[in-house]
Amino acid sequence: MAMISEHGPAWTYIDYHQFFLTEPEQLDFVAEEVGDLISATGESVIVHTGIANGHVAVHVQVHDDEPPLDEAGWEEIAEAAVQVENGPLMVRCLMEDAPDLPALTSGPGDYRVRAHARGRGIAYDACVHRSQEVYLFQVWPAPYLPLHVLEHTDHEQQRPAPQPCGAACARPARGRLFRARPT
């Protein structure tokens, strides 16, 4: 059991409390298995963040077999299965360029993703340039298993009141879903 590669942190842009582990051309993100930290579509993993918009730190590890579980320092850990059909599994943002991270898979096949998170309750629903949220994704070839939670912290008591988005969330026009029509 060996780690093939390890990368990060890469600051990853969050829109609408989410980012993805998916093939480059994947466009359908309908969850078949829904969790608090991650949801699985079968071909992708949807990652649910605490912040609404801004950047989170993402680390990735690619393994050739299941790595040992290390819960130290993580508030939440969950695993999901993903079936890669065409391109490699990548970390992708909703409306921004992908972060500077390598492919998480070497080709088609069945894989398991173990997601670790901490800090999701610190700035819940806020818009921040760089949040204190940190994510680690471990990926290895493995047959399907249903989504399951290995560690969970109740964030309801930790969540501050939502903060309105202001200048901290200002984004360049190229990344907007909708553009206002000139009047």
mmCIF file of C-alpha atoms in Angstrom:
data_model
loop_
_atom_site.group_PDB
_atom_site.id
_atom_site.type_symbol
_atom_site.label_atom_id
_atom_site.label_comp_id
_atom_site.label_asym_id
_atom_site.label_seq_id
_atom_site.Cartn_x
_atom_site.Cartn_y
_atom_site.Cartn_z
ATOM 1 C CA MET A 1 0.000 0.000 0.000
ATOM 2 C CA ALA A 2 1.764 3.121 -1.229
ATOM 3 C CA MET A 3 0.935 6.722 -1.871
ATOM 4 C CA ILE A 4 1.479 7.585 -5.515
ATOM 5 C CA SER A 5 1.346 11.371 -5.181
ATOM 6 C CA GLU A 6 0.467 14.175 -2.786
ATOM 7 C CA HIS A 7 -0.315 17.801 -3.678
ATOM 8 C CA GLY A 8 -1.617 20.955 -2.032
ATOM 9 C CA PRO A 9 -2.691 23.162 -0.683
ATOM 10 C CA ALA A 10 -4.348 24.655 -3.735
ATOM 11 C CA TRP A 11 -6.732 27.544 -3.156
ATOM 12 C CA THR A 12 -10.000 26.462 -4.731
ATOM 13 C CA TYR A 13 -12.843 28.867 -5.486
ATOM 14 C CA ILE A 14 -16.237 28.057 -3.980
ATOM 15 C CA ASP A 15 -19.586 29.124 -5.412
ATOM 16 C CA TYR A 16 -22.909 28.282 -3.791
ATOM 17 C CA HIS A 17 -21.301 26.190 -0.993
ATOM 18 C CA GLN A 18 -19.795 23.650 -3.408
ATOM 19 C CA PHE A 19 -17.047 22.369 -5.644
ATOM 20 C CA PHE A 20 -16.565 19.032 -7.408
ATOM 21 C CA LEU A 21 -14.360 16.025 -8.010
ATOM 22 C CA THR A 22 -15.324 15.106 -11.547
ATOM 23 C CA GLU A 23 -14.220 14.347 -15.069
ATOM 24 C CA PRO A 24 -13.322 17.490 -17.069
ATOM 25 C CA GLU A 25 -16.363 17.360 -19.372
ATOM 26 C CA GLN A 26 -18.938 16.233 -16.768
ATOM 27 C CA LEU A 27 -21.972 18.548 -16.670
ATOM 28 C CA ASP A 28 -24.598 16.527 -14.757
ATOM 29 C CA PHE A 29 -24.358 16.859 -10.975
ATOM 30 C CA VAL A 30 -27.514 15.179 -9.680
ATOM 31 C CA ALA A 31 -26.742 13.464 -6.379
ATOM 32 C CA GLU A 32 -27.740 9.820 -5.992
ATOM 33 C CA GLU A 33 -26.366 9.622 -2.439
ATOM 34 C CA VAL A 34 -26.576 12.768 -0.309
ATOM 35 C CA GLY A 35 -24.365 13.567 2.655
ATOM 36 C CA ASP A 36 -23.481 16.612 4.736
ATOM 37 C CA LEU A 37 -19.821 16.822 3.632
ATOM 38 C CA ILE A 38 -20.052 15.097 0.241
ATOM 39 C CA SER A 39 -22.704 13.759 -2.096
ATOM 40 C CA ALA A 40 -22.141 11.207 -4.843
ATOM 41 C CA THR A 41 -23.587 11.282 -8.365
ATOM 42 C CA GLY A 42 -22.048 7.986 -9.480
ATOM 43 C CA GLU A 43 -19.572 9.735 -11.794
ATOM 44 C CA SER A 44 -18.686 12.693 -9.539
ATOM 45 C CA VAL A 45 -18.439 13.833 -5.952
ATOM 46 C CA ILE A 46 -20.062 17.101 -4.874
ATOM 47 C CA VAL A 47 -18.222 18.710 -1.957
ATOM 48 C CA HIS A 48 -20.357 20.850 0.380
ATOM 49 C CA THR A 49 -18.500 23.740 2.009
ATOM 50 C CA GLY A 50 -19.286 25.977 4.958
ATOM 51 C CA ILE A 51 -18.560 29.242 3.161
ATOM 52 C CA ALA A 52 -20.921 30.363 0.428
ATOM 53 C CA ASN A 53 -18.270 31.988 -1.766
ATOM 54 C CA GLY A 54 -14.515 32.388 -1.534
ATOM 55 C CA HIS A 55 -11.480 30.125 -1.424
ATOM 56 C CA VAL A 56 -10.741 26.967 0.559
ATOM 57 C CA ALA A 57 -7.466 25.049 0.871
ATOM 58 C CA VAL A 58 -7.531 21.682 -0.909
ATOM 59 C CA HIS A 59 -4.992 18.868 -0.552
ATOM 60 C CA VAL A 60 -5.081 15.640 -2.578
ATOM 61 C CA GLN A 61 -3.434 12.251 -2.228
ATOM 62 C CA VAL A 62 -3.531 9.496 -4.836
ATOM 63 C CA HIS A 63 -3.016 5.957 -3.498
ATOM 64 C CA ASP A 64 -2.730 2.570 -5.143
ATOM 65 C CA ASP A 65 -4.726 0.950 -2.310
ATOM 66 C CA GLU A 66 -6.873 2.051 0.643
ATOM 67 C CA PRO A 67 -4.787 4.243 2.979
ATOM 68 C CA PRO A 68 -5.048 3.854 6.750
ATOM 69 C CA LEU A 69 -7.709 6.045 8.338
ATOM 70 C CA ASP A 70 -6.205 8.976 10.256
ATOM 71 C CA GLU A 71 -8.880 11.005 12.068
ATOM 72 C CA ALA A 72 -6.442 13.297 13.898
ATOM 73 C CA GLY A 73 -7.147 16.968 13.219
ATOM 74 C CA TRP A 74 -10.235 16.375 11.060
ATOM 75 C CA GLU A 75 -13.782 17.314 12.078
ATOM 76 C CA GLU A 76 -15.486 15.393 9.290
ATOM 77 C CA ILE A 77 -14.564 12.388 7.168
ATOM 78 C CA ALA A 78 -16.774 10.647 4.613
ATOM 79 C CA GLU A 79 -16.238 8.212 1.742
ATOM 80 C CA ALA A 80 -18.016 7.848 -1.585
ATOM 81 C CA ALA A 81 -17.599 5.722 -4.683
ATOM 82 C CA VAL A 82 -17.098 7.182 -8.134
ATOM 83 C CA GLN A 83 -16.972 5.518 -11.535
ATOM 84 C CA VAL A 84 -14.643 7.260 -13.978
ATOM 85 C CA GLU A 85 -15.676 6.516 -17.557
ATOM 86 C CA ASN A 86 -13.574 8.734 -19.829
ATOM 87 C CA GLY A 87 -11.223 11.381 -18.522
ATOM 88 C CA PRO A 88 -9.412 11.614 -15.225
ATOM 89 C CA LEU A 89 -11.108 12.678 -11.997
ATOM 90 C CA MET A 90 -10.169 16.318 -11.271
ATOM 91 C CA VAL A 91 -10.934 18.999 -8.677
ATOM 92 C CA ARG A 92 -13.236 21.495 -10.428
ATOM 93 C CA CYS A 93 -15.008 24.699 -9.502
ATOM 94 C CA LEU A 94 -18.502 25.666 -10.543
ATOM 95 C CA MET A 95 -17.714 28.948 -12.335
ATOM 96 C CA GLU A 96 -13.963 29.453 -12.085
ATOM 97 C CA ASP A 97 -10.897 27.766 -13.515
ATOM 98 C CA ALA A 98 -9.858 24.527 -11.845
ATOM 99 C CA PRO A 99 -7.203 24.817 -9.128
ATOM 100 C CA ASP A 100 -3.605 23.856 -9.849
ATOM 101 C CA LEU A 101 -3.941 20.196 -8.850
ATOM 102 C CA PRO A 102 -3.124 17.075 -10.883
ATOM 103 C CA ALA A 103 -5.540 14.359 -11.983
ATOM 104 C CA LEU A 104 -6.738 12.145 -9.137
ATOM 105 C CA THR A 105 -7.112 9.024 -11.279
ATOM 106 C CA SER A 106 -5.009 7.485 -14.001
ATOM 107 C CA GLY A 107 -7.870 6.328 -16.187
ATOM 108 C CA PRO A 108 -11.311 4.728 -16.334
ATOM 109 C CA GLY A 109 -12.430 2.531 -13.463
ATOM 110 C CA ASP A 110 -14.043 2.396 -10.040
ATOM 111 C CA TYR A 111 -12.519 4.540 -7.308
ATOM 112 C CA ARG A 112 -13.155 5.508 -3.704
ATOM 113 C CA VAL A 113 -12.832 9.076 -2.460
ATOM 114 C CA ARG A 114 -12.227 9.740 1.232
ATOM 115 C CA ALA A 115 -12.989 13.383 2.022
ATOM 116 C CA HIS A 116 -11.620 15.075 5.160
ATOM 117 C CA ALA A 117 -12.663 18.554 6.309
ATOM 118 C CA ARG A 118 -12.107 21.007 9.109
ATOM 119 C CA GLY A 119 -13.260 24.579 9.643
ATOM 120 C CA ARG A 120 -16.626 24.314 7.846
ATOM 121 C CA GLY A 121 -18.424 25.934 10.771
ATOM 122 C CA ILE A 122 -16.047 28.892 11.272
ATOM 123 C CA ALA A 123 -17.472 31.237 8.625
ATOM 124 C CA TYR A 124 -20.633 29.371 7.690
ATOM 125 C CA ASP A 125 -22.572 30.969 4.806
ATOM 126 C CA ALA A 126 -20.069 33.832 4.621
ATOM 127 C CA CYS A 127 -18.232 35.243 1.640
ATOM 128 C CA VAL A 128 -14.516 35.365 2.375
ATOM 129 C CA HIS A 129 -11.457 35.704 0.186
ATOM 130 C CA ARG A 130 -9.516 32.907 1.926
ATOM 131 C CA SER A 131 -11.410 30.878 4.477
ATOM 132 C CA GLN A 132 -10.037 28.709 7.259
ATOM 133 C CA GLU A 133 -11.644 25.633 5.705
ATOM 134 C CA VAL A 134 -9.249 22.838 4.771
ATOM 135 C CA TYR A 135 -10.015 19.717 2.728
ATOM 136 C CA LEU A 136 -8.021 16.555 2.039
ATOM 137 C CA PHE A 137 -9.115 14.035 -0.589
ATOM 138 C CA GLN A 138 -7.602 10.559 -0.714
ATOM 139 C CA VAL A 139 -8.405 8.578 -3.872
ATOM 140 C CA TRP A 140 -7.684 4.927 -4.699
ATOM 141 C CA PRO A 141 -9.051 2.166 -6.975
ATOM 142 C CA ALA A 142 -11.851 0.273 -5.195
ATOM 143 C CA PRO A 143 -15.225 -1.317 -5.907
ATOM 144 C CA TYR A 144 -18.487 0.458 -5.116
ATOM 145 C CA LEU A 145 -19.558 0.975 -1.505
ATOM 146 C CA PRO A 146 -22.415 3.276 -0.477
ATOM 147 C CA LEU A 147 -21.550 6.753 0.784
ATOM 148 C CA HIS A 148 -20.730 6.568 4.482
ATOM 149 C CA VAL A 149 -19.626 8.928 7.226
ATOM 150 C CA LEU A 150 -16.540 8.070 9.277
ATOM 151 C CA GLU A 151 -16.364 11.232 11.438
ATOM 152 C CA HIS A 152 -18.869 14.058 11.946
ATOM 153 C CA THR A 153 -18.959 17.218 14.056
ATOM 154 C CA ASP A 154 -22.271 18.974 14.628
ATOM 155 C CA HIS A 155 -21.757 22.431 13.127
ATOM 156 C CA GLU A 156 -25.195 23.778 14.029
ATOM 157 C CA GLN A 157 -23.918 25.092 17.368
ATOM 158 C CA GLN A 158 -20.729 26.491 15.788
ATOM 159 C CA ARG A 159 -22.373 28.424 12.941
ATOM 160 C CA PRO A 160 -22.490 32.205 13.286
ATOM 161 C CA ALA A 161 -25.317 34.176 11.730
ATOM 162 C CA PRO A 162 -24.998 34.437 7.927
ATOM 163 C CA GLN A 163 -23.068 37.457 6.711
ATOM 164 C CA PRO A 164 -24.007 39.345 3.556
ATOM 165 C CA CYS A 165 -21.600 39.162 0.657
ATOM 166 C CA GLY A 166 -19.717 42.388 0.147
ATOM 167 C CA ALA A 167 -16.471 43.509 -1.417
ATOM 168 C CA ALA A 168 -14.763 40.368 -0.088
ATOM 169 C CA CYS A 169 -16.769 38.327 -2.590
ATOM 170 C CA ALA A 170 -16.425 40.581 -5.593
ATOM 171 C CA ARG A 171 -15.693 38.449 -8.637
ATOM 172 C CA PRO A 172 -14.486 39.201 -12.106
ATOM 173 C CA ALA A 173 -17.250 39.376 -14.706
ATOM 174 C CA ARG A 174 -15.918 36.359 -16.623
ATOM 175 C CA GLY A 175 -16.983 34.035 -13.838
ATOM 176 C CA ARG A 176 -20.584 35.188 -13.483
ATOM 177 C CA LEU A 177 -23.456 32.937 -14.350
ATOM 178 C CA PHE A 178 -25.733 35.809 -15.279
ATOM 179 C CA ARG A 179 -24.846 39.250 -16.552
ATOM 180 C CA ALA A 180 -27.066 42.264 -16.193
ATOM 181 C CA ARG A 181 -28.363 43.678 -19.441
ATOM 182 C CA PRO A 182 -27.476 47.293 -20.128
ATOM 183 C CA THR A 183 -30.370 49.661 -19.473
#
